[in-house]
Amino acid sequence: MTQVFKNKYSYALLLPAGIIYFVFYLLPTIMSVFFSLTRWTLTKWEFIGLENFQMFFSEDSLSIGFRNTLIYAVVTCGLKVILGLLLGTFLTSRILFKDYLRSVIFFPTLLSTIAVGIAFSSMMHPTEGIINKALAAVGISGPDWLGDVKLALLSVAFVDVWKGVGIATVIYIAGILSIPQHYYEALKIDGGNNFDSFRHITLPLSRPAMNSVIILAFIGGLRSFDLIWAMTKGGPGFTTDLIASIIYKQYQAGFYGLATAGNVILFIVVSVLAFPLYKFLNRSEVDL
Amino acid sequence: MTKTTKLVTLTSCATMLFTVLTGCSTTNAPAGSGGAGTSSSGSSSQTGSSGQASSDKKVALTLMVGKTGTLYTALQAVAAEAEKKLNIAIKFDIKPDGTEGDNLVKTRLATGDMADILAYNSGSLLQALSPEENFVDLSKEPYMANILDSFKSTVTANGKIFGVPSGSSNVGAVLYNKKVYADLGLQIPKTWADFMANSEKIKNAGKTAIIASYKTTWTSQLFVLGDFYNVQAQAPNFASDYTANKAKYATTPAALRGFEKTQEPFKKGYYNKDFQATTYDAALKMLAEGTGAQYPMLTSAIDVVNQNFPDKVKDIGVFPLPSDKAEINGLTVWMPGALYINKKSKNVDAAKKWVEFFISAEGQAILTSKNKASGPYVVKGVNLPSDTYEGVKDMQPYFDSGKTAPALEFVSPVKGPSLENITIEAGSGIKTPQEAAEAYDKDVQKQAKQLNLPGW
């Protein structure tokens, strides 16, 4: 009798959290899967099966987002991993003004993404922008950073890296500082130089930090939206459209069912890529 | 002891649940009654319930409108006068323009959260809002007799009329700088070939021949949309066939020309060098200052030039987008936007009174004094004032001789949402005109399927 009562008692305590979880997380997820199969006007819906998904995969302007999203995620993630590691090593070494330099690197992460996007799109203006004016001063005629079809996506990716590398660096700094000092001392006694300590101690032992950076940056890249929207709105044409910006455009056009289908696809894409990556990275981690 | 614990647990659980639930309901309450996210929500719902009881008390209505152009200022002037006359105050609810505004309007309508009166486009954009469900039928109002039939057809769904015109008509044409034309000794082109020849001369004179402003994406559509007079002259059934899924842009040569006309100036280098980064405002600056000579645009742009460069507005002229034959030469007309009354408003009667005042001779006189015309008006008895812009006067002969046609979006409910991106692709050489037209046909198909139109 007391056992049963105790069980009820503990369930009662769990109930509020359970309701919150159900109402705000589980229910919307189930609903979005359902509405992705309908033609939906927010008030009325009509079941149309997989037609929305079919449309997403068959139309050029929709499927272009998949390729761009992958390129964008790989480029931003790769650069953040490499630059973050280099900056993290630099900022944990014995240098002057260390704290000041650390905050300089971290500063861009504090800014609003939209503000960064607007500022950079004005700096990247082909004739009036400060970047091309600076290039012109040394005799180089700069390209149209955001208007050139081949360059636009990479320009936005560069700004994303500039803004996001601070977080990566901080994670690396934490990882590097947690490496016990006596490893380095042992290496010194054995006659190793700075490069050896980077290669044989810092690099392998900051693997957990690197894995966090890879996962965070990669998922962030796949879901990226605000920066693209502030800088190019997916243009010129559809050349910088990512899955997220395409979804938003469908939503803007009033195609709510189609937009929801896009979200379900994005959810699946992120899961399919991120979970195996996470497993793979965890397996190859080493203990301190 | 266990009993007290049990009691405490139960009550605390209940309190928690209660807070969660009431937390939801209190946030929902104002959202349902109107204007969530705006400070007007509380006041409008209060006055709404008491306002209709007696006419002595002041009624407050909300009116949603975009801020671009002079419509907002003109509406403010009308509202000030109406407040004195009718004791109805207007609280303005500003919405963004372009697709972002469309999105907001759709969401607010769907969530039952629309302002009492909405200023919005007529034509296909209205059709996308399911007018029958959302707006009050005004067909029986006596003032409808004063409104031109050509306008009424653009705010009609299922035989019911839903809106009154909120301004003058508008024309999709080529705006040009008269000074540059005079300096270079150019004539107004009657054919596309003449237009290209003029452009070559302007380019050789070191100026931008044709201005493109693709940073403001909607401006890229004018060569396609403004070409509709020419399409209709050559393929008279295009609009109805297009609506019925029988005609396509890609397979109708006259319609495909619009995409070709978007690309040709790019191929010949007539666009400004930084056209991808040029905004609408920057483009109008180039036109006003004469660094650019020609700009395919809606004539409402003249009003913006007047705001930014009042001394230059007399230099702006207008000519129709040329076709390939000299005898086909006319203007593609955009109907004015309209005011609609929200069906779910608590103040429908007051809103009807206000709209009646707005469309009366008195209301229109205030409107036309503040809202400068970018084309003829569509209300009988309301004529262009004598201080009308030069460019708008240029258009009158075409109207007088009947050489006008409404733009496609006023005769067909189908308009794809991605046209502006596709015309940018054509105008930057990313796609050939044929590919762009095919992509647009697909985009239109998507729209028609989502609207569930018959025959698609």
CSV table of C-alpha atoms in Angstrom, one decimal, chain A residues 5 9 12-13 15-16 19-20 24 39 41-44 46 51-52 55 58-62 121 125-128 144 147 149 229 231 233 236-239 248-258, chain B residues 2 5-6 9-10 12-13 16-17 20 24 99-100 102-103 106-107 109-111 130 133 215 217 273-278 417-418 421-422 424-425 428 430-431 439 442-443 445-447 449-452:
chain,number,residue,atom,x,y,z
A,5,PHE,CA,1.2,5.6,-2.6
A,9,TYR,CA,3.4,10.7,-5.0
A,12,ALA,CA,2.4,13.8,-9.0
A,13,LEU,CA,5.7,15.7,-8.6
A,15,LEU,CA,3.4,15.8,-13.6
A,16,PRO,CA,3.9,19.6,-14.0
A,19,ILE,CA,2.8,18.6,-18.9
A,20,ILE,CA,5.1,21.4,-19.9
A,24,PHE,CA,5.5,22.9,-25.5
A,39,ARG,CA,-2.5,22.2,-47.5
A,41,THR,CA,-4.1,28.2,-44.2
A,42,LEU,CA,-3.6,28.3,-40.4
A,43,THR,CA,-7.4,28.0,-39.9
A,44,LYS,CA,-8.2,25.3,-42.4
A,46,GLU,CA,-6.8,19.7,-46.3
A,51,GLU,CA,2.7,16.3,-52.2
A,52,ASN,CA,4.5,19.0,-50.2
A,55,MET,CA,7.4,19.6,-54.5
A,58,SER,CA,11.4,18.4,-57.5
A,59,GLU,CA,11.7,22.2,-57.7
A,60,ASP,CA,15.0,23.8,-58.6
A,61,SER,CA,14.5,26.9,-56.5
A,62,LEU,CA,13.7,24.7,-53.4
A,121,SER,CA,26.7,44.2,-46.5
A,125,HIS,CA,29.1,47.2,-51.4
A,126,PRO,CA,31.0,46.9,-54.7
A,127,THR,CA,31.6,50.7,-55.3
A,128,GLU,CA,30.8,52.5,-52.0
A,144,ASP,CA,31.1,42.4,-56.0
A,147,GLY,CA,26.4,40.2,-56.0
A,149,VAL,CA,27.2,34.4,-58.1
A,229,TRP,CA,18.7,37.0,-44.5
A,231,MET,CA,23.0,40.1,-46.0
A,233,LYS,CA,18.0,37.5,-48.6
A,236,PRO,CA,21.1,37.2,-56.2
A,237,GLY,CA,18.3,35.0,-57.5
A,238,PHE,CA,18.5,31.9,-55.4
A,239,THR,CA,22.3,31.6,-55.2
A,248,TYR,CA,11.0,31.2,-44.6
A,249,LYS,CA,10.2,32.3,-48.2
A,250,GLN,CA,7.5,29.6,-48.5
A,251,TYR,CA,6.0,30.7,-45.2
A,252,GLN,CA,6.1,34.3,-46.4
A,253,ALA,CA,4.2,33.3,-49.6
A,254,GLY,CA,1.5,31.8,-47.4
A,255,PHE,CA,2.4,28.2,-48.2
A,256,TYR,CA,2.2,27.1,-44.6
A,257,GLY,CA,2.0,23.3,-45.3
A,258,LEU,CA,4.9,23.5,-47.7
B,2,THR,CA,2.3,11.9,5.7
B,5,THR,CA,3.0,16.2,3.2
B,6,LYS,CA,0.4,14.8,0.8
B,9,THR,CA,2.3,18.3,-2.4
B,10,LEU,CA,-1.2,18.3,-3.9
B,12,SER,CA,1.7,22.9,-4.7
B,13,CYS,CA,1.1,20.8,-7.7
B,16,MET,CA,1.9,25.1,-10.3
B,17,LEU,CA,-0.6,23.8,-12.8
B,20,VAL,CA,0.9,27.4,-16.1
B,24,CYS,CA,-1.4,30.8,-21.1
B,99,THR,CA,6.3,40.3,-49.0
B,100,GLU,CA,7.1,40.8,-45.3
B,102,ASP,CA,1.9,40.3,-47.0
B,103,ASN,CA,3.1,37.6,-44.5
B,106,LYS,CA,-2.0,36.8,-43.7
B,107,THR,CA,-0.9,35.7,-40.2
B,109,LEU,CA,-6.0,37.5,-40.5
B,110,ALA,CA,-5.6,33.8,-39.7
B,111,THR,CA,-5.2,34.4,-36.0
B,130,SER,CA,-9.7,34.7,-49.1
B,133,GLU,CA,-14.1,35.0,-45.2
B,215,LYS,CA,19.1,45.0,-53.9
B,217,THR,CA,14.3,42.7,-55.1
B,273,LYS,CA,27.9,48.3,-62.7
B,274,ASP,CA,26.8,47.8,-59.1
B,275,PHE,CA,23.2,46.9,-59.9
B,276,GLN,CA,23.2,43.9,-57.4
B,277,ALA,CA,23.9,46.2,-54.5
B,278,THR,CA,21.8,49.2,-55.7
B,417,PRO,CA,5.8,34.5,-55.2
B,418,SER,CA,9.3,34.0,-56.6
B,421,ASN,CA,14.1,36.2,-57.7
B,422,ILE,CA,13.6,34.7,-61.1
B,424,ILE,CA,17.0,38.7,-61.0
B,425,GLU,CA,18.4,35.5,-62.3
B,428,SER,CA,22.1,38.8,-64.0
B,430,ILE,CA,22.3,33.3,-64.1
B,431,LYS,CA,19.6,31.7,-66.2
B,439,ALA,CA,11.2,28.4,-63.6
B,442,LYS,CA,6.8,26.1,-62.1
B,443,ASP,CA,6.5,28.8,-59.4
B,445,GLN,CA,2.1,26.1,-60.6
B,446,LYS,CA,3.1,25.9,-57.0
B,447,GLN,CA,1.0,28.9,-56.1
B,449,LYS,CA,-1.8,24.3,-56.2
B,450,GLN,CA,-1.5,25.9,-52.8
B,451,LEU,CA,-4.6,28.1,-53.6
B,452,ASN,CA,-6.3,24.9,-54.9
